[in-house]
Tab-separated table of C-alpha atoms and ligand atoms in Angstrom:
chain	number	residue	atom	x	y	z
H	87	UNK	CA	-4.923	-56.560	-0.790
H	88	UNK	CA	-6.854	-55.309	2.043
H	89	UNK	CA	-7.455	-51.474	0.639
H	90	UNK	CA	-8.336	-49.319	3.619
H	91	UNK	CA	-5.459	-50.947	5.795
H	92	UNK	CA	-2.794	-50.336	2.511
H	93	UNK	CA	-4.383	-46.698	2.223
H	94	UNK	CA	-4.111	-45.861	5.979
H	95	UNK	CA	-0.520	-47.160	5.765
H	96	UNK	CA	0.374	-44.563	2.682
H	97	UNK	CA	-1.285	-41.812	4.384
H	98	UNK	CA	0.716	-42.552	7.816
H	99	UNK	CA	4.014	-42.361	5.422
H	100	UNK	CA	2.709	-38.326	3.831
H	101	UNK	CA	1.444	-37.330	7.604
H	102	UNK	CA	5.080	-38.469	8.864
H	103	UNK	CA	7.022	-37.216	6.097
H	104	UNK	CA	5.213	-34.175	6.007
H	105	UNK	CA	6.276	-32.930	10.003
H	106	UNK	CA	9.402	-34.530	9.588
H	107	UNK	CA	10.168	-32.394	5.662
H	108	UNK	CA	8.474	-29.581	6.825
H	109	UNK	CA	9.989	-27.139	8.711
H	110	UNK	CA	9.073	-26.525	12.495
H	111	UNK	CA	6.080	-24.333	13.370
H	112	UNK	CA	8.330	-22.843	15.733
H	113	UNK	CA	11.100	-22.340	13.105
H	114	UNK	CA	11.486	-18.089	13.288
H	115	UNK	CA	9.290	-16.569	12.113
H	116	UNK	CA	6.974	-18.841	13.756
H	117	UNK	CA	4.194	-17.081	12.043
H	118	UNK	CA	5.090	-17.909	8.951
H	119	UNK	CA	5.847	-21.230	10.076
H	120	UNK	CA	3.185	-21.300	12.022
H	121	UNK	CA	0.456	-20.729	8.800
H	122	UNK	CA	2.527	-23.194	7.044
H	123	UNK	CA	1.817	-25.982	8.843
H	124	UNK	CA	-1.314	-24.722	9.785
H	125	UNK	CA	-2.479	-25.271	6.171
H	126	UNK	CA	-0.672	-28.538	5.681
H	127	UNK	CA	-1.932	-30.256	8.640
H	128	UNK	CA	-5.339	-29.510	8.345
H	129	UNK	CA	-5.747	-32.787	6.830
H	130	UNK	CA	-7.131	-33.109	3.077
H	131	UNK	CA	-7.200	-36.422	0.987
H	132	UNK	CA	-3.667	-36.826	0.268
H	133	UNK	CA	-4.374	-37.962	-3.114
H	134	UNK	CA	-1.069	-36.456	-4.903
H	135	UNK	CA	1.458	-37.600	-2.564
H	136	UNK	CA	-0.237	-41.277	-1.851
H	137	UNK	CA	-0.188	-41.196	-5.973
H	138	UNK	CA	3.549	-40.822	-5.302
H	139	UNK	CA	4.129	-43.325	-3.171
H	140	UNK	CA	1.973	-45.936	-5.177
H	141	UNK	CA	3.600	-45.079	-8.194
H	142	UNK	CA	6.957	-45.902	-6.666
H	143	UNK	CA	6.031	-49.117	-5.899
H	144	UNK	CA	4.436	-49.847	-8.627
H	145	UNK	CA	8.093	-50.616	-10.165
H	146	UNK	CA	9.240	-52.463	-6.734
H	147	UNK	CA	10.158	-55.333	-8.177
H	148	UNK	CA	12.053	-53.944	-11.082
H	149	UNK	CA	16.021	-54.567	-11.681
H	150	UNK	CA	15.729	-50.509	-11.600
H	151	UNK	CA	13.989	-49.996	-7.924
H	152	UNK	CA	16.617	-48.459	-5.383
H	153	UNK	CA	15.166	-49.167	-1.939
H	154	UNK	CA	17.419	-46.464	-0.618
H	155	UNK	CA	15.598	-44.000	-2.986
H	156	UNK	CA	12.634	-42.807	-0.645
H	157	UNK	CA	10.036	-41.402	-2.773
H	158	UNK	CA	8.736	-39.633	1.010
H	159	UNK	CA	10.498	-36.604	0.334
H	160	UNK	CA	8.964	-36.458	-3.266
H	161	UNK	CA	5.268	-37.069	-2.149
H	162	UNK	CA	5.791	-34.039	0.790
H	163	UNK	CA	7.068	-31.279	-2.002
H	164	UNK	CA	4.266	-32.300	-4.322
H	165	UNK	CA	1.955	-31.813	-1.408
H	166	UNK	CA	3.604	-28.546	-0.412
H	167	UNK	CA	2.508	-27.172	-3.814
H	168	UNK	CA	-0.976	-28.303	-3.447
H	169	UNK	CA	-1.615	-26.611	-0.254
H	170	UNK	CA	0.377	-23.237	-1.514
H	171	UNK	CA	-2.056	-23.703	-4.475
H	172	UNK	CA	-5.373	-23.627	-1.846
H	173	UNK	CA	-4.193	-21.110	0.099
H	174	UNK	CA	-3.306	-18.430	-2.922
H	175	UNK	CA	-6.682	-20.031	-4.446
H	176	UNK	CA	-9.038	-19.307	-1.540
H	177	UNK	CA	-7.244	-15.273	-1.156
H	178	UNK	CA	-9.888	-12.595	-1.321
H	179	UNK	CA	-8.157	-11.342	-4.817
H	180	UNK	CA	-8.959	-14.930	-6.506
H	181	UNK	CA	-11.563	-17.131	-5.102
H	182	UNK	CA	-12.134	-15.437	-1.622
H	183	UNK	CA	-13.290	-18.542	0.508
H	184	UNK	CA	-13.862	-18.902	4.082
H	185	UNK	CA	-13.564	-22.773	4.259
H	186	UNK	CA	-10.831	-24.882	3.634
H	187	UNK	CA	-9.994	-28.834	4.293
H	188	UNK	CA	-12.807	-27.794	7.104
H	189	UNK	CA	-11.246	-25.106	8.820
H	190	UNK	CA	-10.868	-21.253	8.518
H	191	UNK	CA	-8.927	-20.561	5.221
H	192	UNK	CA	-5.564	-19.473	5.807
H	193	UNK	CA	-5.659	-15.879	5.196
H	194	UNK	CA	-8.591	-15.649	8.129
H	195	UNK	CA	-7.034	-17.950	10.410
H	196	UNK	CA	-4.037	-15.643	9.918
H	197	UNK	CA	-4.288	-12.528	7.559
H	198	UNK	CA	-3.772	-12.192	3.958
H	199	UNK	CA	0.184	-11.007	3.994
H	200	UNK	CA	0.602	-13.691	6.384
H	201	UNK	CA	-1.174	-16.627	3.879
H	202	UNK	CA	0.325	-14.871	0.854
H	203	UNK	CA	3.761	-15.584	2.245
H	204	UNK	CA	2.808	-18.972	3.553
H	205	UNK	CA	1.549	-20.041	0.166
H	206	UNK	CA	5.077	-19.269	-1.604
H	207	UNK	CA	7.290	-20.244	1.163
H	208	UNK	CA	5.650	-24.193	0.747
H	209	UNK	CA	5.899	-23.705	-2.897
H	210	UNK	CA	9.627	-22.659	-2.390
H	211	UNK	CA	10.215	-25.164	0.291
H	212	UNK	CA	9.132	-27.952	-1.889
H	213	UNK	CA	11.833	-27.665	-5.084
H	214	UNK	CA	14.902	-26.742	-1.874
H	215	UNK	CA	13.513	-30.266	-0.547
H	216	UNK	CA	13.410	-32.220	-3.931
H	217	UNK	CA	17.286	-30.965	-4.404
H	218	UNK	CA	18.032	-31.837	-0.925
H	219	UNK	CA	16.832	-35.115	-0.416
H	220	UNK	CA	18.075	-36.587	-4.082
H	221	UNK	CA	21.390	-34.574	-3.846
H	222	UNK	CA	22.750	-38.198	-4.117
H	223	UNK	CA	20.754	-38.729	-7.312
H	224	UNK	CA	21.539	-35.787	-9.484
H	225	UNK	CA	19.846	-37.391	-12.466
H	226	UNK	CA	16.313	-38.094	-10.499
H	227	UNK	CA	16.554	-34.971	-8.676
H	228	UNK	CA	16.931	-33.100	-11.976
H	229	UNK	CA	13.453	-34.779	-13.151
H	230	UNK	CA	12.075	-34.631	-10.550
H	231	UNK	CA	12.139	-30.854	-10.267
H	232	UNK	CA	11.455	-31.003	-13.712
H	233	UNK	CA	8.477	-32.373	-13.346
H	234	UNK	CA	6.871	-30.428	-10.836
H	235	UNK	CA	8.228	-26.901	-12.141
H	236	UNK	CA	6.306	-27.848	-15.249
H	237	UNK	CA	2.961	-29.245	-13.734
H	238	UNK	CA	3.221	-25.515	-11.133
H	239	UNK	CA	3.998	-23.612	-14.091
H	240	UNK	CA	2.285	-20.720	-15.986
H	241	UNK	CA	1.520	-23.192	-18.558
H	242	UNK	CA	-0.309	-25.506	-16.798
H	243	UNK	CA	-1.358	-25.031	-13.036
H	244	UNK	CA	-0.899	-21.121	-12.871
H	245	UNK	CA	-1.818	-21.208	-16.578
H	246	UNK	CA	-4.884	-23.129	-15.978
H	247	UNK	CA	-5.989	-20.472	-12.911
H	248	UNK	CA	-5.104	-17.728	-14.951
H	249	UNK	CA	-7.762	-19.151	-17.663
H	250	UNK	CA	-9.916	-20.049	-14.771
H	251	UNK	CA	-10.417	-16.553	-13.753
H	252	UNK	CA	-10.687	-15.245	-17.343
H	253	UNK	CA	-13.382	-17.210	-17.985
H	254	UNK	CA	-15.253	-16.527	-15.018
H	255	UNK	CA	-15.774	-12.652	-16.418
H	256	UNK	CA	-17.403	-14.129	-19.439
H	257	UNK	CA	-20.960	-14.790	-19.722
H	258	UNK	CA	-20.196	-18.765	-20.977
H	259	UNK	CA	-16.520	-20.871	-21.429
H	260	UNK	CA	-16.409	-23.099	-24.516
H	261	UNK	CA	-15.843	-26.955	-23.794
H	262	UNK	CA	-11.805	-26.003	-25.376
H	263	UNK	CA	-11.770	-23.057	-22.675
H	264	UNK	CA	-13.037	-25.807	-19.771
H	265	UNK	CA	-10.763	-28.560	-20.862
H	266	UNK	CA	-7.728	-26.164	-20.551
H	267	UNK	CA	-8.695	-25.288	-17.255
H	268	UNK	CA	-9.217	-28.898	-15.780
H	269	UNK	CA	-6.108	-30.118	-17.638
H	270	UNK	CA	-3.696	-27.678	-16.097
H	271	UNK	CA	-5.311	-26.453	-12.773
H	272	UNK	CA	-6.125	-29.515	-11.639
H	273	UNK	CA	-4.973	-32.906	-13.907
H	274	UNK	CA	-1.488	-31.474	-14.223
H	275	UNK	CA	-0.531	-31.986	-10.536
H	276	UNK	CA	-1.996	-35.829	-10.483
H	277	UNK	CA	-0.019	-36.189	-13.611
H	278	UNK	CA	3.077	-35.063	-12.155
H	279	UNK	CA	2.395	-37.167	-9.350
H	280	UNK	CA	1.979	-40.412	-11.004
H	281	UNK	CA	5.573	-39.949	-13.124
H	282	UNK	CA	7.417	-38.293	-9.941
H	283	UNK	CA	6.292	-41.715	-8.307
H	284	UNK	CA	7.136	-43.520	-11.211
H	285	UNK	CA	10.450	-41.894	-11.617
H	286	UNK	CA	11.510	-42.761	-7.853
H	287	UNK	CA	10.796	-46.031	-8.119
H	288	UNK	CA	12.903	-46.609	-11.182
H	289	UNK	CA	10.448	-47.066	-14.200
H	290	UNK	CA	11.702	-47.306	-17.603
H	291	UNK	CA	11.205	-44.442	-20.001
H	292	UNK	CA	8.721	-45.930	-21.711
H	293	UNK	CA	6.782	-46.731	-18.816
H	294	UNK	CA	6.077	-42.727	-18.299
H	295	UNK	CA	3.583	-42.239	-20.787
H	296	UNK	CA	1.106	-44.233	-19.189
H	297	UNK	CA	1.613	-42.713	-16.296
H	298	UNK	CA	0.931	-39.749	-17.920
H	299	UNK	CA	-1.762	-40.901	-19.911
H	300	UNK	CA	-3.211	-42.465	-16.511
H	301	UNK	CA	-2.654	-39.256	-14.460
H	302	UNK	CA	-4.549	-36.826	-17.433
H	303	UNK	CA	-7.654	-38.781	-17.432
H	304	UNK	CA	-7.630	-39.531	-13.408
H	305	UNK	CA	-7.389	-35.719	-12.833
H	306	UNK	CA	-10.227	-34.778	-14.991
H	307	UNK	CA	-12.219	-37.138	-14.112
H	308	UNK	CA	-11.659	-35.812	-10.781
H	309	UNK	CA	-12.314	-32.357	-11.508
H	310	UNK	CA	-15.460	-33.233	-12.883
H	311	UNK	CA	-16.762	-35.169	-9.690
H	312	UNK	CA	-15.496	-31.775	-8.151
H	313	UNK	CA	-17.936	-30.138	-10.224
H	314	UNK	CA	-20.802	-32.660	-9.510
H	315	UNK	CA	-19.636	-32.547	-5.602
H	316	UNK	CA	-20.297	-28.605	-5.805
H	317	UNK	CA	-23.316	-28.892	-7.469
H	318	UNK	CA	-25.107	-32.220	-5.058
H	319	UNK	CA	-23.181	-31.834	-1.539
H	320	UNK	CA	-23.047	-29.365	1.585
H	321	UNK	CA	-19.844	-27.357	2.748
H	322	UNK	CA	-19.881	-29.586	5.954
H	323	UNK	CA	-19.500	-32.579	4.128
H	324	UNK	CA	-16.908	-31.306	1.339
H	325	UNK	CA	-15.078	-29.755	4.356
H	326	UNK	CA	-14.990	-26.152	1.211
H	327	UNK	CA	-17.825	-23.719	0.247
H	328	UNK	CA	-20.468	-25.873	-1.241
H	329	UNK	CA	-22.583	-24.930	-4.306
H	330	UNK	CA	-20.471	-21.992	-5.561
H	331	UNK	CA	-20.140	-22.772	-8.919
H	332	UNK	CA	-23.793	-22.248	-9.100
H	333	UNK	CA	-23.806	-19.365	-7.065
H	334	UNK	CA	-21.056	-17.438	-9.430
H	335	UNK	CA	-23.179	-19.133	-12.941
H	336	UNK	CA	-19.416	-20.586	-12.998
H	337	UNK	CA	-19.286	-22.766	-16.816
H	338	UNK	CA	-18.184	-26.048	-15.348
H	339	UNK	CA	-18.873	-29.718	-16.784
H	340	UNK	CA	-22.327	-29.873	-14.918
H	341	UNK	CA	-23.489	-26.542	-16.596
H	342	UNK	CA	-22.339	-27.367	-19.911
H	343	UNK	CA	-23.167	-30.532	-19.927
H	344	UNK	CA	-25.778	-31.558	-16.731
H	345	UNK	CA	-25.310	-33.735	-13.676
H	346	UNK	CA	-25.822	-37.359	-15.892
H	347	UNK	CA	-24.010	-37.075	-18.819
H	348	UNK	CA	-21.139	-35.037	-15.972
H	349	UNK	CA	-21.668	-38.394	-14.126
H	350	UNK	CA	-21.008	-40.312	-17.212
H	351	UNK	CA	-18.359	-38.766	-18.521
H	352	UNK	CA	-16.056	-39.268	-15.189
H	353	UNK	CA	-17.213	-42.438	-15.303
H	354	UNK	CA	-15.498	-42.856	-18.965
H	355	UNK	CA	-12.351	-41.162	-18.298
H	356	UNK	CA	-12.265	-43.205	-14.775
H	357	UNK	CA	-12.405	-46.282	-17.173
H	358	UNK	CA	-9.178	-44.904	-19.064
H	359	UNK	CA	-7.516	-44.202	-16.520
H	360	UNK	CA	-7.471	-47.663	-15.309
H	361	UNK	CA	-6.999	-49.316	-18.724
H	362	UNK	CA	-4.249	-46.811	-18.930
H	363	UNK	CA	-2.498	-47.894	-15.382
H	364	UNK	CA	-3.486	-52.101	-16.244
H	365	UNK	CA	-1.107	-51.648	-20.020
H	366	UNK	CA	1.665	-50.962	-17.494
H	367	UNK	CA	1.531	-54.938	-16.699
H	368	UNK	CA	2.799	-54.250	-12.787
H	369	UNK	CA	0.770	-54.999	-9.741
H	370	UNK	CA	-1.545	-51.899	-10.018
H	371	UNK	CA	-4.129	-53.018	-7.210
H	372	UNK	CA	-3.871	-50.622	-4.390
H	373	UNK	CA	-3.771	-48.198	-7.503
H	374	UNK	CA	-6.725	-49.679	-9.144
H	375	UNK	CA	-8.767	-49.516	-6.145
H	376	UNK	CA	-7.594	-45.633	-5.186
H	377	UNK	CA	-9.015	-45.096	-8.737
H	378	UNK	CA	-11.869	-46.494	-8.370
H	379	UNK	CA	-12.361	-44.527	-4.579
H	380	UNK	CA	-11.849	-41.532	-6.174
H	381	UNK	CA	-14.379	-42.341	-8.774
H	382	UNK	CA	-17.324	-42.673	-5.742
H	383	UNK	CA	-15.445	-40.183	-3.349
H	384	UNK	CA	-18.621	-37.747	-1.520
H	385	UNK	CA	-15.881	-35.454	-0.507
X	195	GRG	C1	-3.445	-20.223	-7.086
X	195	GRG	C2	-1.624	-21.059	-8.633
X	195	GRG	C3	-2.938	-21.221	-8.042
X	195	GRG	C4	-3.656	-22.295	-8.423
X	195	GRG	C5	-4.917	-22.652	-7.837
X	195	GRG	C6	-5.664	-25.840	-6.960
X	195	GRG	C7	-6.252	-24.593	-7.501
X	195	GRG	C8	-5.501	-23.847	-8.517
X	195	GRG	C9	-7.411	-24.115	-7.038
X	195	GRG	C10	-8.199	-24.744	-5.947
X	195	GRG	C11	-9.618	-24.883	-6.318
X	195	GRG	C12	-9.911	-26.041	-7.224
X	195	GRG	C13	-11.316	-26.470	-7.373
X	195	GRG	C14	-8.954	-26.608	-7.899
X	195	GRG	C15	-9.083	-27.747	-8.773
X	195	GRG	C16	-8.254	-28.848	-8.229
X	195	GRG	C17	-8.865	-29.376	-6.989
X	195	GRG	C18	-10.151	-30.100	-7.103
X	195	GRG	C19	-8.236	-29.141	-5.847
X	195	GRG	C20	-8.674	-29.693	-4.564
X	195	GRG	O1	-7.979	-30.903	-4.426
X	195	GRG	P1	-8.386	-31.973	-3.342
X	195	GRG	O2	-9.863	-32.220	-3.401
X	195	GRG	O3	-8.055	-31.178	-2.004
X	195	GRG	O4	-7.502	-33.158	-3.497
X	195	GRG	P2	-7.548	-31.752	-0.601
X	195	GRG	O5	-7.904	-30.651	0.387
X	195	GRG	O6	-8.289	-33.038	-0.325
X	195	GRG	O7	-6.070	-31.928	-0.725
């Protein structure tokens, strides 16, 4: 499997899926479009809808995979959410950032009504596109919004944010407080990526926990390379504010715990992850390897 060339591929399928399930900037009111798309196409990794895709055809050669069931329109709504996510999370009333996938955040590229209203028209957009596209499904389209109502909700990602800015008006989180946070602002969404994939491509029930299991350590392992990224790289790299944690005495993993044992604790859950995707017995390479990028990722 030649990774780069299989990862450029997936990322051609979210950038193509994304202008053709999104609607036009030009759509009235084009403002509103207009900051729509202007947060969506300003790039980012793509990590939750590639997760998607992979995940689908992780089950490809399953009595249960329906090649007419395109798990495109799936991957676009989760990454809809994402972005509404950013753009609400980088607003002057919660984290109040300038810089964003390496551009002007949305609210300064725009104003703040005009991001506020972006952020929850993709948010909106994305559950009117998951009933859309699997109208034919009723069953999958069911789970599928499902599963990303419950990973957006207020008990995980707007839970998790709510937490998030809780504990930054304390002088110190506890390790419970931090874990909360990470689990639900950040691995809830690559969770709910993994099993939307999974569920588009037709895996058994009891293929889901893994996914789930696989998802949960992935995103906070990820989260905490976020935290080490904050604390060791520059904004022009990480394309976002560098070094704010710091900045804001924010309690993340390399606070409580320090850079190495941060290091080697991602490295653990990195290791779970992939033990966690391998007890699936399917071809997991392209995933394997996206694990493993993520694990070294400098952005
Ligand atoms: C406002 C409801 C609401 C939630 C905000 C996503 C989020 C919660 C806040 C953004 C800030 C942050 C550090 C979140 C943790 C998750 C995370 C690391 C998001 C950034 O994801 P990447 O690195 O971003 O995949 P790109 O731009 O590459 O898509």
């Amino acid at each position: 499997m030649d990774f780069p060339a299989e990862l450029k591929r997936q990322i051609a399928r979210v950038e193509h899926g994304l202008d053709r399930h999104v609607p036009a900037a030009g759509t009235r009111p084009a403002r509103l479009h207009s900051a729509m798309r202007y947060s969506l196409e300003a790039g980012g990794k793509r990590l939750r809808p590639v997760l998607v895709l992979s995940a689908a055809e992780l089950f490809a050669t399953t009595a249960a995979y329906d090649p007419a069931a395109d798990p495109v329109p799936a991957a676009v709504a989760i990454e809809c959410v994402h972005t509404y996510s950013l753009i609400h999370d980088d607003l002057p009333c919660m984290d109040n950032d300038d810089l964003r996938r390496g551009r002007p955040t949305a609210h300064k590229a725009f104003d703040e009504a005009t991001a506020l209203l972006a952020g929850d028209a993709l948010l909106t957009h994305a559950f009117s596109l998951l009933a859309t596209a699997y109208a034919g499904r009723p069953a999958l389209a069911q789970a599928l919004v499902r599963e990303l109502a419950d990973a957006a909700g207020s008990r995980r990602l707007i839970g998790g944010q709510m937490e998030d800015l809780l504990a930054e008006k304390k002088a110190d989180a506890t390790p419970d407080e931090l874990e909360f946070i990470h689990l639900n602002k950040t691995a809830a969404m690559i969770e709910a990526a993994l099993v939307m994939g999974g569920r588009v491509g037709g895996a058994p029930e009891d293929a889901l926990p893994a996914l789930r299991h696989c998802g949960r350590s992935l995103g906070l392992a990820f989260q905490i390379i976020d935290d080490v990224l904050d604390a060791t790289s520059d904004s022009a790299t990480l394309g976002k504010t560098a070094g704010k944690d710091a900045r804001a005495d924010k309690t993340t993993y390399v606070k409580l715990h320090g850079l190495d044992a941060s290091r080697r604790m991602a490295a653990e859950l990195t290791a779970t992850a992939q033990s966690a995707l391998a007890g699936l017995g399917r071809n997991h390479a392209f995933l394997a390897a996206l694990i493993a990028q993520m694990a070294g990722r400098t952005k």
